XYZ file of C-alpha atoms in Angstrom:
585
model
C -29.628 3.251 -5.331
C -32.134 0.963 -6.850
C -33.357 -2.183 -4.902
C -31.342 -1.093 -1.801
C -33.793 -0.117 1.495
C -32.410 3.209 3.187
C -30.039 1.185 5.647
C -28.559 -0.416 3.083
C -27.836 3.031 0.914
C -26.999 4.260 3.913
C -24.539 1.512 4.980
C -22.856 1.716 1.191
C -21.932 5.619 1.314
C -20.980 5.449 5.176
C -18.369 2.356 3.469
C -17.523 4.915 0.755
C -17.206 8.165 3.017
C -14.786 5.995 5.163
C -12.857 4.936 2.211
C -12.469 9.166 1.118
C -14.459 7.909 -2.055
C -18.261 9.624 -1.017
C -19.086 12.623 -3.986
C -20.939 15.165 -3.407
C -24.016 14.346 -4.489
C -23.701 10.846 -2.325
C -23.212 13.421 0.611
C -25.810 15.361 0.288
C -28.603 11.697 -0.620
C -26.749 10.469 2.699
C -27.254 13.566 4.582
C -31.088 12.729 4.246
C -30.964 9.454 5.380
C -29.251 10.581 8.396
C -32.069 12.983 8.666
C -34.796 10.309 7.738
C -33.116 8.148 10.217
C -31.653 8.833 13.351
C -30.099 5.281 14.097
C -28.135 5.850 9.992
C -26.283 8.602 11.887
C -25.778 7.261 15.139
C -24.076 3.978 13.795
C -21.950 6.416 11.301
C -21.271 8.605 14.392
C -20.008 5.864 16.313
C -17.964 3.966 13.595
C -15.986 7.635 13.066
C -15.811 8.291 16.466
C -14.989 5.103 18.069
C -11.297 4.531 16.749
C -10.447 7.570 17.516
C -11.808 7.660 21.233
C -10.306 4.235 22.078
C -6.728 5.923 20.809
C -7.273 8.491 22.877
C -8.561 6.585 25.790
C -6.396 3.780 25.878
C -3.382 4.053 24.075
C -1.842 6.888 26.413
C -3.117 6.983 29.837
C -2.079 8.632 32.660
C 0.806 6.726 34.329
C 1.012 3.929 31.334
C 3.375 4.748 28.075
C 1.189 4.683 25.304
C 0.969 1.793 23.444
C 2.678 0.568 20.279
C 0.362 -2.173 19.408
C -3.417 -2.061 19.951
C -4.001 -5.829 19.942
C -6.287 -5.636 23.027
C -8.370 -2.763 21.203
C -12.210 -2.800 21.837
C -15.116 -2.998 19.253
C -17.591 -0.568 19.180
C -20.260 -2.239 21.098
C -18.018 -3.614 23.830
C -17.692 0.393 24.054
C -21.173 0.662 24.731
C -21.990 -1.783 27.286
C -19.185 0.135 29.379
C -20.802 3.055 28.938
C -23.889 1.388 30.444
C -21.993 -0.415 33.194
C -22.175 0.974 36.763
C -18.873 2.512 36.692
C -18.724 5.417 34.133
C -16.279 4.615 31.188
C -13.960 7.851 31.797
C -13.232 6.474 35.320
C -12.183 2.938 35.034
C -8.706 2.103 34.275
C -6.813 -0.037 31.898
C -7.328 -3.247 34.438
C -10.968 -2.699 35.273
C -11.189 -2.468 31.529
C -10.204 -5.401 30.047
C -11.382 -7.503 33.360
C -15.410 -6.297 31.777
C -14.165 -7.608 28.298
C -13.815 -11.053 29.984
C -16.769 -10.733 31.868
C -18.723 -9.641 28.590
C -16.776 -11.527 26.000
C -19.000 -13.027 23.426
C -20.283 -16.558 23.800
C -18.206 -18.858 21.268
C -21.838 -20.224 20.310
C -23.194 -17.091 18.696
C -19.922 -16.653 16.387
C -20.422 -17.759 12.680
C -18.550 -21.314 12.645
C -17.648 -20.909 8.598
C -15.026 -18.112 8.491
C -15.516 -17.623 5.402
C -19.244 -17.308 5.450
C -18.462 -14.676 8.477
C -17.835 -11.265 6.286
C -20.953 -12.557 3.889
C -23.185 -12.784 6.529
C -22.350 -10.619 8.845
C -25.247 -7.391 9.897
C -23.303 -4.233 10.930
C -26.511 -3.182 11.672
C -27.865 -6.156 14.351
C -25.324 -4.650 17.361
C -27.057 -1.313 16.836
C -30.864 -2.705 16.264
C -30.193 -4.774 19.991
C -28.633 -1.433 21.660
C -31.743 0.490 20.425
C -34.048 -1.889 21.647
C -32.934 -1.851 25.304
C -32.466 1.448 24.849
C -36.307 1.604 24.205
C -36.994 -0.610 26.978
C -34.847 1.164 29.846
C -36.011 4.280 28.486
C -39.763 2.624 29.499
C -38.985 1.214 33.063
C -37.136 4.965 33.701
C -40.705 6.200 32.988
C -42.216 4.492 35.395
C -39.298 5.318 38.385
C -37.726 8.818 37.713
C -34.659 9.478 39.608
C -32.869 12.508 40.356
C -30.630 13.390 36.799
C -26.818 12.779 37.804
C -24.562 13.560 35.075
C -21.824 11.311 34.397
C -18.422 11.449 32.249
C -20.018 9.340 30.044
C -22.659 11.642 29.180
C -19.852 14.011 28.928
C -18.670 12.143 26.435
C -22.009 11.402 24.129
C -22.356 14.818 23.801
C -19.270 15.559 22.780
C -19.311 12.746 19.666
C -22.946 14.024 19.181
C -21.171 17.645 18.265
C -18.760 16.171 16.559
C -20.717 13.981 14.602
C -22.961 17.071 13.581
C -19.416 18.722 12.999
C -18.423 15.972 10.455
C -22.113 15.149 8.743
C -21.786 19.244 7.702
C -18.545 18.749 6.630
C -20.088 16.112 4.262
C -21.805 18.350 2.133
C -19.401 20.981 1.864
C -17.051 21.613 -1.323
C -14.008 22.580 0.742
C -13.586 19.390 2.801
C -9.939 18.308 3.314
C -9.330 15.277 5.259
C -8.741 15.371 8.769
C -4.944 16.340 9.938
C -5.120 13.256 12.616
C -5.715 10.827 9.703
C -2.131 9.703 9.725
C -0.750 7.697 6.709
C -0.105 4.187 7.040
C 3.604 3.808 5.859
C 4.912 0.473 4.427
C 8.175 0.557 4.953
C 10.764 -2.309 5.487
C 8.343 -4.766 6.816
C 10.217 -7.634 5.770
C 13.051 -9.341 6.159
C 14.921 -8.917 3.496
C 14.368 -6.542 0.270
C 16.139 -6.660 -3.316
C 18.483 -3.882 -3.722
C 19.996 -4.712 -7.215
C 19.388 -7.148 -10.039
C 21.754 -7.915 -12.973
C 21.392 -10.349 -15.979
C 19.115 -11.779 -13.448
C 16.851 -14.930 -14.750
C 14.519 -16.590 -12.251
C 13.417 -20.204 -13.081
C 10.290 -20.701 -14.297
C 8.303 -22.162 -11.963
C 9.813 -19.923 -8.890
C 8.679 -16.348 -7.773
C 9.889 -13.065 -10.240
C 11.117 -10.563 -8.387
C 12.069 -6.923 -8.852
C 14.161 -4.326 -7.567
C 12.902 -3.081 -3.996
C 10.640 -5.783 -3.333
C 10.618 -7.108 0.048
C 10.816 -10.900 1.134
C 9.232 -12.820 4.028
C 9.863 -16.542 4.095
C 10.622 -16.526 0.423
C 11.846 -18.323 -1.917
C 14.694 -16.720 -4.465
C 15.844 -19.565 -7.509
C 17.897 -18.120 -9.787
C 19.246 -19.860 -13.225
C 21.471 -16.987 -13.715
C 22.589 -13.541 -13.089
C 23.248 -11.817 -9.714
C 21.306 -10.426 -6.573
C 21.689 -8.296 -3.561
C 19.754 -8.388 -1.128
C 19.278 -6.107 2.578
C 18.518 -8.053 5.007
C 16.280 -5.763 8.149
C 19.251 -6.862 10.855
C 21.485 -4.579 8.262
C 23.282 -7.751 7.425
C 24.004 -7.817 3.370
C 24.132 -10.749 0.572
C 25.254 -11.098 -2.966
C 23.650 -14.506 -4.684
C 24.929 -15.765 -7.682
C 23.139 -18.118 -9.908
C 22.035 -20.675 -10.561
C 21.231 -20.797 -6.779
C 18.458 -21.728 -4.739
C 17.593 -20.110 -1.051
C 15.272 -19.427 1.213
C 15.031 -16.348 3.275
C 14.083 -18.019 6.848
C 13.750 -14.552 8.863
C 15.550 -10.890 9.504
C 18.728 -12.704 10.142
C 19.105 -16.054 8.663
C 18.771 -17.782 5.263
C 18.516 -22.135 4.160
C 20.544 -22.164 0.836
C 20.878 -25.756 -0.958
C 22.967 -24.303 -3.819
C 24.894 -21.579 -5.266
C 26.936 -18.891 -4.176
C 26.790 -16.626 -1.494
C 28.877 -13.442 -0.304
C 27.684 -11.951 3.009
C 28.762 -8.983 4.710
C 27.553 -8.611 8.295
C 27.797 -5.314 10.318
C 28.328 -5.662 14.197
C 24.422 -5.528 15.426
C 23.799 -8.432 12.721
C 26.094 -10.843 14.974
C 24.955 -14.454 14.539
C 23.830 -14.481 11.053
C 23.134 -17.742 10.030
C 23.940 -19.927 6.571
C 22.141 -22.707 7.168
C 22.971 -25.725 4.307
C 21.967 -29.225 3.713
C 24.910 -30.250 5.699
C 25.921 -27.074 7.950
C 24.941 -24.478 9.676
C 27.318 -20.893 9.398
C 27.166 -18.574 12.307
C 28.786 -15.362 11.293
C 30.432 -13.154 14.148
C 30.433 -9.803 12.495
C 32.566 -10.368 9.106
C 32.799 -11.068 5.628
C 32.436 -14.798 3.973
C 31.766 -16.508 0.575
C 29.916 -20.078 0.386
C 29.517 -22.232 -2.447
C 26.943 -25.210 -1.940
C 26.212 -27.904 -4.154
C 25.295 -31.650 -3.883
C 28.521 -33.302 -2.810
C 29.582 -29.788 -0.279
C 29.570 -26.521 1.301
C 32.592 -24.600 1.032
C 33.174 -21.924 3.104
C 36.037 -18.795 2.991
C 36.558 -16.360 5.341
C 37.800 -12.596 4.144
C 37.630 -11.232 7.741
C 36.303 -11.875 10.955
C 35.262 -14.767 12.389
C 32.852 -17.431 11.139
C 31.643 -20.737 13.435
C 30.966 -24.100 11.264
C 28.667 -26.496 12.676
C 28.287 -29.876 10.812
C 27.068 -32.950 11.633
C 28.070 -34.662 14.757
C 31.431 -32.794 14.911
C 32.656 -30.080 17.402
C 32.152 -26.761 15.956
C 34.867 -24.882 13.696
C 36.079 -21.512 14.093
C 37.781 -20.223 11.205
C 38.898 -16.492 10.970
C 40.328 -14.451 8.142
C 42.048 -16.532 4.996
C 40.624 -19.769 6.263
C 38.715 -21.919 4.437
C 36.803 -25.270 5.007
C 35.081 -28.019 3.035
C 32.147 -29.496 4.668
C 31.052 -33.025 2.445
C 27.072 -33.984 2.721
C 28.351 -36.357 5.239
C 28.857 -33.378 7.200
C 32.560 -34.010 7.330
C 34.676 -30.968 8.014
C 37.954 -30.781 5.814
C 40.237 -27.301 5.580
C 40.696 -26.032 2.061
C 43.310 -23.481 0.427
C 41.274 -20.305 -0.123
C 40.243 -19.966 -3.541
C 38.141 -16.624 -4.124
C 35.734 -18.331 -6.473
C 32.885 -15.816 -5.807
C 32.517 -12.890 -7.496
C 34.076 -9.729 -5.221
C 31.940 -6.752 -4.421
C 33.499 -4.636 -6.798
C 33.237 -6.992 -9.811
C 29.221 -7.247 -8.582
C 29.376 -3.536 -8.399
C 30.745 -3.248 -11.953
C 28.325 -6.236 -13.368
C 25.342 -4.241 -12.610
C 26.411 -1.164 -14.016
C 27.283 -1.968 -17.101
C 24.051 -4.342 -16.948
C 22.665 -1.328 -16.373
C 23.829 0.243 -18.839
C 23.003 -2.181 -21.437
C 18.603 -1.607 -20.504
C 19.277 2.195 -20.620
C 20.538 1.463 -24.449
C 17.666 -0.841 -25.141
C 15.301 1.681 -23.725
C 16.697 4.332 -25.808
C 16.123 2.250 -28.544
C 12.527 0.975 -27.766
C 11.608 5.033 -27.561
C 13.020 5.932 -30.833
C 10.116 3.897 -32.248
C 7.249 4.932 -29.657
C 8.157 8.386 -30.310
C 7.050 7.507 -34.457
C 3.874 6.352 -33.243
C 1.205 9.095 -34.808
C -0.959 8.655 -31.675
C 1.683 9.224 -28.838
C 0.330 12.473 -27.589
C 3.077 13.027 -25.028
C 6.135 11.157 -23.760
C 7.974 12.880 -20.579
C 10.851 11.152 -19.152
C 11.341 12.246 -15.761
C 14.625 10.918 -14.763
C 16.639 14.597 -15.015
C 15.238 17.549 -13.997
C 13.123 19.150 -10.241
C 11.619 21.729 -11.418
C 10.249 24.387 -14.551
C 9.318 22.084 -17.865
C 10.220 18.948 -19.285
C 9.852 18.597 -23.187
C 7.359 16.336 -24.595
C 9.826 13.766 -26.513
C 6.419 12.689 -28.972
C 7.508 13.209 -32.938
C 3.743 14.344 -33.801
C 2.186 15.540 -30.203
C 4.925 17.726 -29.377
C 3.180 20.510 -31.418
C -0.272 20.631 -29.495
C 1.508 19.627 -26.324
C 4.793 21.106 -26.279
C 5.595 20.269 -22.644
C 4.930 19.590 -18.679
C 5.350 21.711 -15.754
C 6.808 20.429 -13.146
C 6.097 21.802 -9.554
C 7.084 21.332 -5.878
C 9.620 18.168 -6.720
C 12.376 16.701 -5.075
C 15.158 13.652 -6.836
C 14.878 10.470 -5.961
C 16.188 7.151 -6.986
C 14.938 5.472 -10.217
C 13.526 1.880 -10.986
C 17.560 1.592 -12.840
C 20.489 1.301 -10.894
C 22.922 4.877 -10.858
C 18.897 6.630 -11.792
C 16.815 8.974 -10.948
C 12.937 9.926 -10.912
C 11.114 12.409 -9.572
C 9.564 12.358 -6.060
C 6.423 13.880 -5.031
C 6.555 14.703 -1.320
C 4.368 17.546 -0.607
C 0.925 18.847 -1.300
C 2.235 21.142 -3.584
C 3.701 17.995 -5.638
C 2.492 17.737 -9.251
C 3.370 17.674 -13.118
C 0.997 19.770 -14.976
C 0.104 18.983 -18.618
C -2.660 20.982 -20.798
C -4.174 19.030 -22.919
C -6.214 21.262 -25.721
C -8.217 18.189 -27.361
C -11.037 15.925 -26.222
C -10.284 12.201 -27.072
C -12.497 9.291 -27.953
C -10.039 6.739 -26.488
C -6.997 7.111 -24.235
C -4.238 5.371 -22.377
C -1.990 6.306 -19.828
C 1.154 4.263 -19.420
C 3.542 5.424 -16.851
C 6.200 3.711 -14.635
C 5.701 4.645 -11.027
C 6.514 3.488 -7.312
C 4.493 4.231 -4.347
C 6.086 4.387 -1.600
C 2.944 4.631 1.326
C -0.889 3.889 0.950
C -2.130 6.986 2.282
C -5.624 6.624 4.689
C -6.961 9.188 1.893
C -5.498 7.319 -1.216
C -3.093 8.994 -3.538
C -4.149 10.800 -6.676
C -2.040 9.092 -9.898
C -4.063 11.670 -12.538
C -6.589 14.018 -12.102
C -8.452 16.034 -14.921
C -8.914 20.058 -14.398
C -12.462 20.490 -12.836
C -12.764 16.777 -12.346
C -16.482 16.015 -10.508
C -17.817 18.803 -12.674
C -17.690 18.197 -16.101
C -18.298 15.384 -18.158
C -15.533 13.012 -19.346
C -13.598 13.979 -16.929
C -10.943 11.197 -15.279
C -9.549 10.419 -11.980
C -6.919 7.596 -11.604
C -5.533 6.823 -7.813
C -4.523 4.147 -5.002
C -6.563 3.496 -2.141
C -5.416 2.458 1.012
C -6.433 -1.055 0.226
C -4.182 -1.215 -2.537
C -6.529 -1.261 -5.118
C -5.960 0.656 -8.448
C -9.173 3.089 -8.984
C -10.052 4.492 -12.699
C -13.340 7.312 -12.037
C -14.983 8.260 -15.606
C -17.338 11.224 -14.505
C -20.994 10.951 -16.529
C -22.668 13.389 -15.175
C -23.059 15.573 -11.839
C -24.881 12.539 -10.307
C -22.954 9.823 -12.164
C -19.220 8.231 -11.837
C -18.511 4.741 -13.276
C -15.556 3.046 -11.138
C -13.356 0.449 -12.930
C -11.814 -1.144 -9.877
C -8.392 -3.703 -9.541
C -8.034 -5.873 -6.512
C -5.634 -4.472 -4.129
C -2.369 -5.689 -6.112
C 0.076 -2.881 -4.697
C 0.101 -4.217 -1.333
C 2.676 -4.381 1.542
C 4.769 -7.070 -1.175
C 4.551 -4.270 -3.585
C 4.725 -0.908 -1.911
C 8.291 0.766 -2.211
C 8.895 -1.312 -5.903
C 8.616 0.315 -9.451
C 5.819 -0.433 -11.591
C 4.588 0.196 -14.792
C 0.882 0.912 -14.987
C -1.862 1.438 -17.939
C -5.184 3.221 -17.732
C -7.347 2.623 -20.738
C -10.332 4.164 -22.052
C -11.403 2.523 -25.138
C -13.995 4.506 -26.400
C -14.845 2.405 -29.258
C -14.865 -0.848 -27.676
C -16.680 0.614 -24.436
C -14.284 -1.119 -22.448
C -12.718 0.449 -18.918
C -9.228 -1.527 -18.404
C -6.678 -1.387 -15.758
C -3.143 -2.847 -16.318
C -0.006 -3.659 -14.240
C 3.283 -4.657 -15.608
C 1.284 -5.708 -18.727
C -1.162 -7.720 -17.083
C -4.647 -7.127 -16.836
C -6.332 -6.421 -13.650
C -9.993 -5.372 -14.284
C -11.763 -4.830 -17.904
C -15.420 -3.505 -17.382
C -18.156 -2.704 -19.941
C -18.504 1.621 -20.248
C -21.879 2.028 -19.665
C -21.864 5.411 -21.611
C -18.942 6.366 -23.732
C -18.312 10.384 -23.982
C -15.284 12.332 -25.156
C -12.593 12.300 -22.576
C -11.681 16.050 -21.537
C -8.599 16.400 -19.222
C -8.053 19.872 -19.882
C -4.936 21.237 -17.592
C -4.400 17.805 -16.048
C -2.476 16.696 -13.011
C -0.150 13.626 -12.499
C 0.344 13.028 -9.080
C -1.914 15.367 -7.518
C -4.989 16.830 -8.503
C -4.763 20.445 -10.706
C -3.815 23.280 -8.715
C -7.103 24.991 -10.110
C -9.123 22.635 -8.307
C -8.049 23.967 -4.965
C -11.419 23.688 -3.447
C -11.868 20.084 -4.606
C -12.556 17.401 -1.861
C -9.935 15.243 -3.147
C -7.230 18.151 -2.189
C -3.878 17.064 -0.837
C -3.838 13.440 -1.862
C -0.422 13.605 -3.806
C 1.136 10.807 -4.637
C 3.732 9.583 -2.234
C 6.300 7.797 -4.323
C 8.267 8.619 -7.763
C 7.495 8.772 -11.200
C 10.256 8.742 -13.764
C 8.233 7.940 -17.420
C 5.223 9.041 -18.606
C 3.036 7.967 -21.920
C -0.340 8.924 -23.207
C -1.853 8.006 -25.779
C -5.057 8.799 -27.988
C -5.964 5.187 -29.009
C -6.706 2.295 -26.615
C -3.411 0.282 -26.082
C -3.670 -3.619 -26.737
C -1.683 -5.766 -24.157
């Protein structure tokens, strides 16, 4: 690594080992330095082994539950002056704990006062430089005074991370490693409060957030000119909008609306739902109710149940099934005939089918042309079919690439409402494709939804033999969410084309359609989502592409020895497109 000193080579792979990005090669240069340097591999020792102690430790003691947030959770060199305190680590408890954190807490003073300026200037290596210097010093005065050797559970416990550090420093070099099985994934489920479960005819206004089918929604605005949405609220609680509308999802169990109309449908353990308007506030007690809001008033309807309306400075309302009530932007209360203005369930139900319906056609339609295109080397739709082969749809490919295998799959729902895609779930999970050809440029456009960011990332497409041969690709998601294109130049040599981290905790669980493009001729490296670009970089040394018996969604079963084993991709694919020419936007 030119211009770097050793710490700070040292310091990038120990980032990139951490991150289940460090080759082989970057193994074995930091295997050196950790031989050059003792301190390189007790700082990597310690950052490995320090999570997982503390879990251990801390988070399921003897006669305490474990713990289901970790908010209290020490840093690594708050772990080390207990080990140096009088009272070995092993034997204090939980209290005695967190009473030395106070007692040791960092002086307000030294912390950077520019937050910003904190990660930029921050030295993960001054905590370790200060330890080894009072090391060096104790280790003096000891000289001087030698006492009887005692050993303590805290010595106990530096030997054992110094044999497993030795454990995991040869596991760096070797081939065959496969991360470690208490590496758990970090799921992303329903995290907020509400997520989008259908879309139809659906136009947001322009200057308002676009949403899509499965994304989630924390204190967010929905504005809607037109069209219909559902939406699942986390307290099970369920609402139909129609536009043109404008809302706010306040939290789990509540929404502001200040125009259009609502249907909600609330289940017994979402009692107390609120409706909150510019004028009221509705206070469901397990039932179903319609509102339409506008300037002048709320009206509210009652199908069954009961519903409490509280408006101005007047006593609440309780209104129960077939009732219905005007509230004016005075906030007075008036009772209405029942009109069923709003759109019924079924008619919703019926609205997005045959909306749905109308994008399949369209689709079909947009395909008949992309399958003309002389430089489509495969199209596979994936929305029928588990397991053996799917045909390659491509008018001219088809006869060099007649079709994919698909292995260890299960159904899943598609990005389309009444769909399906394929979902890989296992490590066995994969759709194998030979290519015969080496290509000059390339693009792979697929529609895909991940449904976790794995600790390990998840493999998107993998060539055969990738890491060995030249021109070979890897395409995957790391756990920060960033999309990662590898280009393999030689056995020493990867070029990374990197995206920030754009499928995040807002994006896990929804479908997207993403483009990896190798333009060849251009030396350009691009990365695309939902036909925007996220990174372009300049290919430092364009080389045929080889991808030989490639892998989407895992890497090729060939490869079994590969480091990068087991990181399938946890979500669903149901459309893939690839290309031998470099895709414009």
């Amino acid at each position: 690594m030119p211009n770097l000193n050793a710490t700070q080579s040292a310091h990038i792979l120990i980032g990139k080992y951490l991150a289940g990005d460090l080759t082989e090669p970057e193994a074995v240069e930091l295997e050196r330095l950790f031989q050059a340097d003792a301190n390189l591999s007790r700082y990597f020792y310690r950052n490995v082994l320090a999570d997982f102690f503390l879990k251990e430790r801390y988070d399921s003691t003897p006669g305490n539950p474990p713990q289901t947030k970790r908010d209290e959770e020490l840093s690594w060199d708050e772990l080390v002056r207990l080990q140096n305190a009088e009272k070995p680590i092993a034997q204090m408890t939980p209290e005695e704990v967190a009473a030395y954190r106070a007692r040791m807490a960092v002086p307000a003073a030294k912390l950077p006062s520019d937050a910003k300026k904190q990660e930029e200037d921050f030295d993960p290596f001054a905590v370790l430089r200060e330890e080894e210097e009072r090391d060096r010093k104790a280790a003096v005065v000891k000289k001087k005074k030698r006492k009887p050797y005692k050993l303590t559970a805290s010595d106990v416990f530096f030997a054992l991370c110094l044999l497993l550090g030795i454990a995991i420093g040869v596991a760096l070099v070797r081939e065959e490693f496969c991360p470690s099985s208490h590496h758990e994934d970090e799921t992303f489920g329903f995290t907020g409060d509400a997520a989008i479960v259908e879309l139809a005819d659906v136009k947001f206004r322009d200057d308002a957030p676009h949403y899509k089918r499965g994304q989630q929604l924390q204190n967010s605005r929905l504005v809607l000119e037109s069209g219909l949405v559902k939406l699942q609220f986390q307290s099970n609680a369920q609402m139909i909008v129609q536009g043109p509308a404008e809302l706010l999802v306040q939290n789990h169990n509540a929404v502001y609306c200040s125009s259009g109309k609502l249907s909600a449908t609330v289940p017994p353990e979402a009692v107390g739902f609120e409706v909150n308007t510019p004028s009221s506030k509705i206070v469901d007690r397990g039932t179903e109710f319609f509102v339409e809001i506008d300037k002048e008033q709320s009206d509210l309807e009652v199908v069954r149940g009961q519903v409490d309306c509280l408006s101005g400075n007047e006593l609440p309302v309780s209104l129960t099934a077939g009732q219905a009530v005007a509230i004016e932007s005075t906030g007075t209360t008036r009772k209405v005939a029942t009109a069923h203005r709003f759109l019924p369930k079924a008619a919703f139900e019926s609205k997005v089918k045959e909306y749905t319906r109308e994008l399949k056609t369209q689709k079909k339609g947009e395909l008949k042309k992309v399958h003309l295109d002389p430089t489509l080397l495969a199209h596979f739709d994936l929305t029928e079919g588990i397991t053996g082969v799917v045909d390659n749809s491509s008018a001219t490919g088809s006869a060099k690439i007649p079709q994919a295998t698909l292995k260890g799959m299960s159904r899943t729902e598609g990005q389309l409402f009444d769909s399906s895609a394929v979902a890989f779930d296992s490590n066995e999970s994969r759709v194998e494709v030979l290519f015969p050809e080496t290509y000059e440029s390339l693009t792979i456009k697929t529609s895909v939804r991940l449904d976790r960011l794995r600790r390990d990332g998840s493999v998107l497409f993998a060539s055969e033999h990738y890491a060995e041969l030249p021109g070979t690709i890897l395409v995957q998601v790391l756990q920060s969410g960033q999309l990662q294109l590898q280009v393999r130049h030689s056995a020493n040599q990867t070029q990374y084309c990197v995206s920030p981290p754009v499928l995040n905790r807002k994006f896990v669980g929804t479908w997207s359609e993403i483009e990896i493009v190798i333009d060849g001729q251009k030396k350009l490296l691009s990365l695309r989502m939902d036909g925007r670009s996220l990174s372009t970089i300049r290919w430092d040394n364009p080389m045929p592409v080889v991808l030989g018996r490639a892998s989407i969604g895992n890497v090729p079963g060939t490869d079994v020895g590969l480091r990068l084993r087991n990181r399938y991709w946890y979500g669903a694919i149901d459309d893939i497109q690839i290309y031998n020419r470099a895709l414009e936007k």
